């Protein structure tokens, strides 16, 4: 019999078809092309000889069932497209990891889903696929663009002054806003503001709340102790970045001058060195003896004690308290001998107090304290009764009426 190559090929193909039909009758396992073997995604189709009738409610992902990964606008992202087994990208490479959840062999179907993760600028909430015997289906995974928060740090008074070197921690994501960290909260990142006073937190989930906590302030500024809630842009928002401006109060300073009228002509004063002042932090107290506006205060912790020092040109005697956190303070003087006592002063230190252009400054009434002498000096010339050319000097102190 003459050898016929075409006939042999046809018989071989027919034999393979028969084998496949037998296999369909005994159950089989298929793997989707949307996930290459390395991704470890096996979707088992249950063994059922009666499956010839294609039970309702069961779907199957075949090699032609390639999940398409698109962004939230519906555009297919070429970097996220899951290729077939003949391509170069698997669903896992594109940022989609499928885990199969199968039941017993006689279940009607299996279910495969992925856990969302952010990759390549997109975030996926997950893919669910129902598998039907003998059918093909295409599952589309919609990936949302991941979001970012830019923190802008600036002076609370002179807002054009940006603050570098400020450290922030970020916590989240959360479903709601808040002003305190939840119990057991753990930071997910930390950033420091650059020379423009900006730091960026990226890779954040759309529409979620994140909490900012300042952990180190700029030099010369008070730490902002507020917990700052910030919500990222939503899924439907084309903008990816949320900007949050956070301010810091510049530390203030107090310069106190002291004068006296002792040994001066009427209505005149002169600088007085060596007078001691103590500055206290004021504590709000309903029965406090110090009053500022409608509030009463008591003396809290002492900030420091200093004595006035004469300037080089002898025109001013003063004491300076630096790096004061804005707030209420009480200034107390140790009354110098021979002078009337001076009441303590309640002083409000504003942000950047006495720090130059653009910041508030003390008034003369507040920063100059004059001590009034209560004792005067009388010079007596005493002449000897024996020799009038002999002069005896004497000095007598007395209380001024």
Coordinates of C-alpha atoms in Angstrom, one line a residue:
X1 CA 0.0 0.0 0.0
X2 CA 1.3 3.4 -1.0
X3 CA 2.4 5.6 1.9
X4 CA 0.2 8.7 2.2
X5 CA 1.6 11.5 4.4
X6 CA -1.6 13.6 4.4
X7 CA -3.6 10.6 5.5
X8 CA -1.2 9.9 8.4
X9 CA -1.4 13.5 9.6
X10 CA -5.2 13.4 9.5
X11 CA -5.4 10.1 11.4
X12 CA -3.0 11.5 14.1
X13 CA -5.0 14.7 14.5
X14 CA -8.2 12.5 14.8
X15 CA -6.5 10.4 17.5
X16 CA -5.5 13.5 19.5
X17 CA -9.1 14.8 19.4
X18 CA -10.4 11.5 20.7
X19 CA -7.9 11.7 23.6
X20 CA -9.1 15.2 24.4
X21 CA -12.8 14.1 24.4
X22 CA -12.0 11.3 26.8
X23 CA -10.2 13.7 29.0
X24 CA -13.2 16.0 29.1
X25 CA -15.3 13.1 30.3
X26 CA -12.9 12.3 33.2
X27 CA -12.3 15.9 34.4
X28 CA -9.3 18.2 33.8
X29 CA -7.3 21.2 35.2
X30 CA -6.7 24.4 33.2
X31 CA -4.5 27.3 33.9
X32 CA -5.3 30.8 32.7
X33 CA -2.9 32.6 30.4
X34 CA -3.5 35.7 32.4
X35 CA -1.2 34.2 35.1
X36 CA 2.0 32.6 34.0
X37 CA 3.2 29.5 35.9
X38 CA 5.4 31.5 38.0
X39 CA 2.5 33.3 39.6
X40 CA 1.2 30.0 40.9
X41 CA -2.5 30.5 39.9
X42 CA -4.3 27.3 39.3
X43 CA -8.0 27.3 38.7
X44 CA -9.4 23.8 39.0
X45 CA -12.6 22.9 37.1
X46 CA -14.5 20.3 39.1
X47 CA -14.6 16.7 37.8
X48 CA -18.1 15.9 36.7
X49 CA -18.9 13.4 33.9
X50 CA -22.3 15.1 33.6
X51 CA -20.7 18.4 32.9
X52 CA -21.6 18.0 29.2
X53 CA -24.7 20.0 30.0
X54 CA -22.7 22.9 31.3
X55 CA -24.2 23.5 34.8
X56 CA -25.5 27.0 35.3
X57 CA -23.5 29.5 37.5
X58 CA -20.1 28.0 36.7
X59 CA -17.5 29.9 34.7
X60 CA -14.1 28.9 33.5
X61 CA -11.1 31.1 32.7
X62 CA -9.5 29.7 29.6
X63 CA -6.3 30.6 27.8
X64 CA -8.2 33.2 25.8
X65 CA -9.7 34.7 29.0
X66 CA -7.1 37.4 29.6
X67 CA -8.0 39.9 32.4
X68 CA -7.6 43.4 31.1
X69 CA -6.1 45.9 33.6
X70 CA -7.4 49.4 33.1
X71 CA -7.2 52.6 35.1
X72 CA -10.4 54.2 36.7
X73 CA -11.1 56.1 33.5
X74 CA -11.5 52.9 31.5
X75 CA -8.2 53.3 29.5
X76 CA -6.1 50.2 29.2
X77 CA -2.7 50.7 30.6
X78 CA -0.1 49.1 28.4
X79 CA 2.2 48.6 31.4
X80 CA -0.6 46.9 33.3
X81 CA -2.1 44.7 30.5
X82 CA -2.0 41.0 31.4
X83 CA -0.5 39.2 28.4
X84 CA -1.3 35.7 27.2
X85 CA 1.0 32.8 27.9
X86 CA 2.7 33.6 24.6
X87 CA 3.4 37.2 25.8
X88 CA 6.0 38.7 28.1
X89 CA 3.8 40.0 31.0
X90 CA 1.7 38.0 33.5
X91 CA -1.1 39.4 35.6
X92 CA 1.2 39.3 38.6
X93 CA 3.8 41.4 36.9
X94 CA 1.2 43.9 36.0
X95 CA 0.4 44.4 39.7
X96 CA -2.4 41.8 39.9
X97 CA -1.9 38.7 42.0
X98 CA -4.6 36.0 41.7
X99 CA -5.3 33.5 44.4
X100 CA -7.7 30.6 43.7
X101 CA -10.3 29.7 46.3
X102 CA -11.7 26.3 45.4
X103 CA -14.2 24.0 47.0
X104 CA -14.6 20.3 47.0
X105 CA -14.4 18.3 43.7
X106 CA -18.2 18.2 43.4
X107 CA -18.8 21.9 44.0
X108 CA -20.5 23.7 41.2
X109 CA -17.6 26.1 40.6
X110 CA -14.5 27.8 41.9
X111 CA -13.8 31.4 42.7
X112 CA -10.6 33.3 42.1
X113 CA -9.8 36.8 43.5
X114 CA -6.8 39.0 44.2
X115 CA -5.7 41.2 47.0
X116 CA -5.3 44.8 45.9
X117 CA -1.8 46.2 45.9
X118 CA -0.3 49.4 44.5
X119 CA 2.3 49.0 41.7
X120 CA 3.4 51.1 38.8
X121 CA 1.2 54.0 39.9
X122 CA -2.0 52.0 40.0
X123 CA -4.0 50.5 42.8
X124 CA -6.3 47.5 42.4
X125 CA -9.1 46.6 44.9
X126 CA -9.2 43.0 43.7
X127 CA -10.5 40.8 40.9
X128 CA -13.3 38.3 41.3
X129 CA -13.9 35.6 38.7
X130 CA -16.6 32.9 38.6
X131 CA -15.4 29.8 36.7
X132 CA -17.9 27.9 34.5
X133 CA -17.2 24.5 32.9
X134 CA -16.7 24.6 29.2
X135 CA -17.1 28.4 28.9
X136 CA -14.7 31.2 28.4
X137 CA -15.0 34.6 30.2
X138 CA -13.0 37.8 30.3
X139 CA -12.5 39.5 33.7
X140 CA -11.6 43.2 33.7
X141 CA -9.7 44.6 36.6
X142 CA -10.1 48.4 37.1
X143 CA -7.0 49.9 38.7
X144 CA -7.2 53.3 40.4
X145 CA -4.3 55.7 40.2
X146 CA -2.4 55.8 43.6
X147 CA -2.4 59.2 45.3
X148 CA 0.0 61.4 47.2
X149 CA 0.1 64.1 49.9
X150 CA 2.4 67.1 49.7
X151 CA 3.0 68.9 53.0
X152 CA 3.9 72.6 52.8
X153 CA 5.5 74.0 55.9
X154 CA 5.5 77.7 56.6
X155 CA 5.7 80.4 59.3
X156 CA 2.3 81.1 60.9
X157 CA 2.8 84.9 60.8
X158 CA 5.2 85.6 57.8
X159 CA 3.6 83.0 55.5
X160 CA 6.1 83.6 52.7
X161 CA 8.8 82.1 55.0
X162 CA 9.0 78.3 54.2
X163 CA 10.5 76.0 56.8
X164 CA 13.1 73.3 55.9
X165 CA 14.1 70.5 58.2
X166 CA 10.7 69.7 59.7
X167 CA 10.1 66.0 60.2
X168 CA 6.6 64.4 59.8
X169 CA 5.3 60.9 60.4
X170 CA 2.3 59.6 58.5
X171 CA -0.2 57.0 59.8
X172 CA -3.0 55.2 57.9
X173 CA -5.0 54.5 55.9
X174 CA -8.3 55.1 57.8
X175 CA -11.9 55.4 56.8
X176 CA -12.6 58.6 58.7
X177 CA -11.1 61.8 59.9
X178 CA -9.8 62.2 63.5
X179 CA -7.7 64.5 65.8
X180 CA -5.9 61.7 67.7
X181 CA -4.0 58.6 66.7
X182 CA -5.9 55.3 67.2
X183 CA -4.5 53.0 69.9
X184 CA -1.7 50.9 68.5
X185 CA -1.2 53.1 65.4
X186 CA 2.1 52.5 63.6
X187 CA 3.7 55.0 61.3
X188 CA 4.0 53.9 57.6
X189 CA 6.5 56.5 56.6
X190 CA 8.5 59.6 57.7
X191 CA 9.7 62.6 55.6
X192 CA 11.6 65.8 56.1
X193 CA 10.8 69.1 54.4
X194 CA 13.3 70.3 51.8
X195 CA 14.7 73.8 51.3
X196 CA 11.3 74.9 49.9
X197 CA 9.5 73.6 53.0
X198 CA 7.9 70.7 51.2
X199 CA 7.9 67.0 51.8
X200 CA 5.9 64.3 49.8
X201 CA 4.2 61.1 50.8
X202 CA 3.4 58.9 47.8
X203 CA 1.8 55.5 47.1
X204 CA -1.4 56.2 49.1
X205 CA -4.8 54.7 48.6
X206 CA -7.4 56.9 46.9
X207 CA -10.1 58.5 49.1
X208 CA -8.6 57.4 52.4
X209 CA -7.7 59.4 55.5
X210 CA -4.1 59.7 56.7
X211 CA -2.8 61.4 59.9
X212 CA 0.2 63.6 59.9
X213 CA 2.3 64.0 63.1
X214 CA 5.1 66.6 63.4
X215 CA 8.0 65.1 65.4
X216 CA 10.7 67.7 64.9
X217 CA 10.2 71.5 64.3
X218 CA 12.5 73.9 62.4
X219 CA 15.2 75.7 64.4
X220 CA 13.7 78.6 66.2
X221 CA 10.1 77.4 66.0
X222 CA 7.6 75.8 68.3
X223 CA 6.6 72.2 67.6
X224 CA 3.1 71.8 66.2
X225 CA 1.6 69.1 68.4
X226 CA -1.7 68.8 66.5
X227 CA -2.6 65.5 64.7
X228 CA -3.5 66.6 61.2
X229 CA -6.0 64.5 59.2
X230 CA -5.6 64.6 55.5
X231 CA -7.8 62.8 52.9
X232 CA -6.3 61.7 49.6
X233 CA -8.0 62.5 46.3
X234 CA -10.9 60.2 45.4
X235 CA -11.0 57.5 42.7
X236 CA -12.9 59.7 40.3
X237 CA -10.6 62.7 40.9
X238 CA -8.1 63.2 38.1
X239 CA -5.7 65.0 40.4
X240 CA -3.3 62.7 42.2
X241 CA -1.8 65.1 44.8
X242 CA -3.4 66.6 47.9
X243 CA -1.6 69.6 49.3
X244 CA -1.7 70.3 53.0
X245 CA -0.3 73.6 54.5
X246 CA 0.9 73.3 58.1
X247 CA 2.2 76.3 60.0
X248 CA 4.6 76.7 62.9
X249 CA 4.8 79.6 65.4
X250 CA 8.2 81.3 65.6
X251 CA 9.6 81.5 69.1
X252 CA 9.4 84.9 70.8
X253 CA 11.8 87.0 72.9
X254 CA 11.5 89.5 75.7
X255 CA 13.9 92.3 76.4
X256 CA 13.2 94.1 79.7
X257 CA 14.8 97.5 80.5
X258 CA 15.1 98.8 84.1
X259 CA 15.5 102.4 85.1
X260 CA 15.5 104.4 88.4
X261 CA 15.0 108.0 89.4
X262 CA 17.4 107.8 92.3
X263 CA 20.1 110.5 92.2
X264 CA 18.3 112.1 89.2
X265 CA 16.8 115.5 88.7
X266 CA 13.0 115.7 89.0
X267 CA 11.3 113.9 86.1
X268 CA 14.5 112.2 85.0
X269 CA 15.6 108.6 85.2
X270 CA 18.8 106.6 84.5
X271 CA 19.6 102.9 83.6
X272 CA 19.8 100.6 86.6
X273 CA 22.0 97.5 86.4
X274 CA 22.0 94.5 88.6
X275 CA 18.2 94.3 89.1
X276 CA 17.0 90.7 89.1
X277 CA 14.0 89.5 87.1
X278 CA 12.3 86.0 87.0
X279 CA 10.0 85.0 84.2
X280 CA 7.3 82.3 84.9
X281 CA 5.0 80.4 82.6
X282 CA 1.4 81.5 83.5
X283 CA -1.1 78.8 84.5
X284 CA -4.8 79.5 83.9
X285 CA -6.5 79.5 87.2
X286 CA -10.0 80.7 88.1
X287 CA -8.8 82.1 91.4
X288 CA -5.3 83.2 90.3
X289 CA -4.0 86.5 91.5
X290 CA -2.7 87.6 88.1
X291 CA -5.2 89.0 85.6
X292 CA -5.0 89.3 81.8
X293 CA -8.2 90.4 80.2
X294 CA -11.0 88.3 81.7
X295 CA -8.7 85.4 82.7
X296 CA -6.9 84.8 86.0
X297 CA -3.5 83.2 86.2
X298 CA -1.1 81.7 88.7
X299 CA 2.7 81.4 88.4
X300 CA 3.8 78.1 86.9
X301 CA 7.3 76.8 86.1
X302 CA 10.1 79.4 86.1
X303 CA 11.5 80.0 82.6
X304 CA 14.6 81.6 84.1
X305 CA 16.1 84.3 86.4
X306 CA 18.4 87.0 85.1
X307 CA 19.8 90.4 86.2
X308 CA 20.0 93.6 84.1
X309 CA 23.3 94.3 82.4
X310 CA 24.5 97.8 81.4
X311 CA 25.1 98.4 77.7
X312 CA 28.6 99.4 76.5
X313 CA 27.6 102.9 76.0
X314 CA 25.9 103.1 79.4
X315 CA 22.6 104.1 77.9
X316 CA 20.6 101.0 78.7
X317 CA 20.4 98.3 81.4
X318 CA 18.4 95.3 80.3
X319 CA 17.8 91.5 80.5
X320 CA 16.7 89.3 77.6
X321 CA 14.7 86.0 77.7
X322 CA 15.0 84.1 74.3
X323 CA 13.2 81.2 72.7
X324 CA 9.8 81.7 74.3
X325 CA 7.0 79.5 73.2
X326 CA 4.0 81.8 72.4
X327 CA 1.7 82.1 75.4
X328 CA 1.1 83.9 78.7
X329 CA 3.9 84.7 81.1
X330 CA 4.4 86.4 84.4
X331 CA 7.4 88.7 85.1
X332 CA 8.5 89.2 88.7
X333 CA 11.1 91.8 89.9
X334 CA 13.3 91.5 92.9
X335 CA 12.9 95.1 94.2
X336 CA 16.2 96.9 94.6
X337 CA 17.0 98.5 97.9
X338 CA 15.6 101.9 98.5
X339 CA 12.8 101.6 95.9
X340 CA 9.1 100.9 95.9
X341 CA 8.0 97.5 94.9
X342 CA 6.7 96.9 91.4
X343 CA 3.7 94.7 90.6
X344 CA 4.3 91.6 88.6
X345 CA 3.4 91.9 84.9
X346 CA 1.3 89.5 82.9
X347 CA 2.8 89.5 79.4
X348 CA 1.4 87.8 76.3
X349 CA 4.2 86.5 74.0
X350 CA 2.9 86.3 70.5
X351 CA 4.4 84.2 67.7
X352 CA 7.6 85.8 66.6
X353 CA 7.4 88.4 69.4
X354 CA 10.1 91.0 69.0
X355 CA 11.8 89.1 66.2
X356 CA 11.9 92.0 63.7
X357 CA 10.1 93.0 60.5
X358 CA 6.7 91.4 60.1
X359 CA 6.3 90.3 63.7
X360 CA 4.6 92.0 66.7
X361 CA 6.7 93.9 69.2
X362 CA 6.5 94.9 72.9
X363 CA 5.3 98.3 73.9
X364 CA 7.5 100.6 76.0
X365 CA 5.0 100.3 78.8
X366 CA 5.5 96.5 78.8
X367 CA 9.2 96.3 78.3
X368 CA 10.5 99.3 80.4
X369 CA 10.2 99.0 84.2
X370 CA 11.0 102.1 86.2
X371 CA 11.8 101.8 89.9
X372 CA 10.9 104.8 92.0
X373 CA 13.2 105.7 94.9
X374 CA 11.6 105.8 98.4
X375 CA 14.7 107.0 100.1
X376 CA 16.6 110.2 99.2
X377 CA 20.1 111.5 99.9
X378 CA 21.0 114.6 102.0
X379 CA 24.5 116.0 102.0
X380 CA 25.5 118.0 105.1
X381 CA 28.4 120.2 105.5
X382 CA 29.6 120.2 109.1
X383 CA 32.1 122.8 110.3
X384 CA 34.2 122.4 113.3
X385 CA 33.3 124.7 116.1
X386 CA 36.9 125.1 117.0
X387 CA 38.3 125.7 113.5
X388 CA 35.8 126.9 110.9
X389 CA 38.2 125.9 108.2
X390 CA 37.7 122.3 109.1
X391 CA 34.8 120.8 107.2
X392 CA 33.2 117.5 108.2
X393 CA 31.1 115.7 105.6
X394 CA 28.1 113.6 106.5
X395 CA 25.4 111.7 104.7
X396 CA 22.0 111.0 106.2
X397 CA 19.3 108.8 104.7
X398 CA 15.7 109.2 105.6
X399 CA 12.3 108.1 104.3
X400 CA 10.6 110.3 101.8
X401 CA 7.3 111.5 103.1

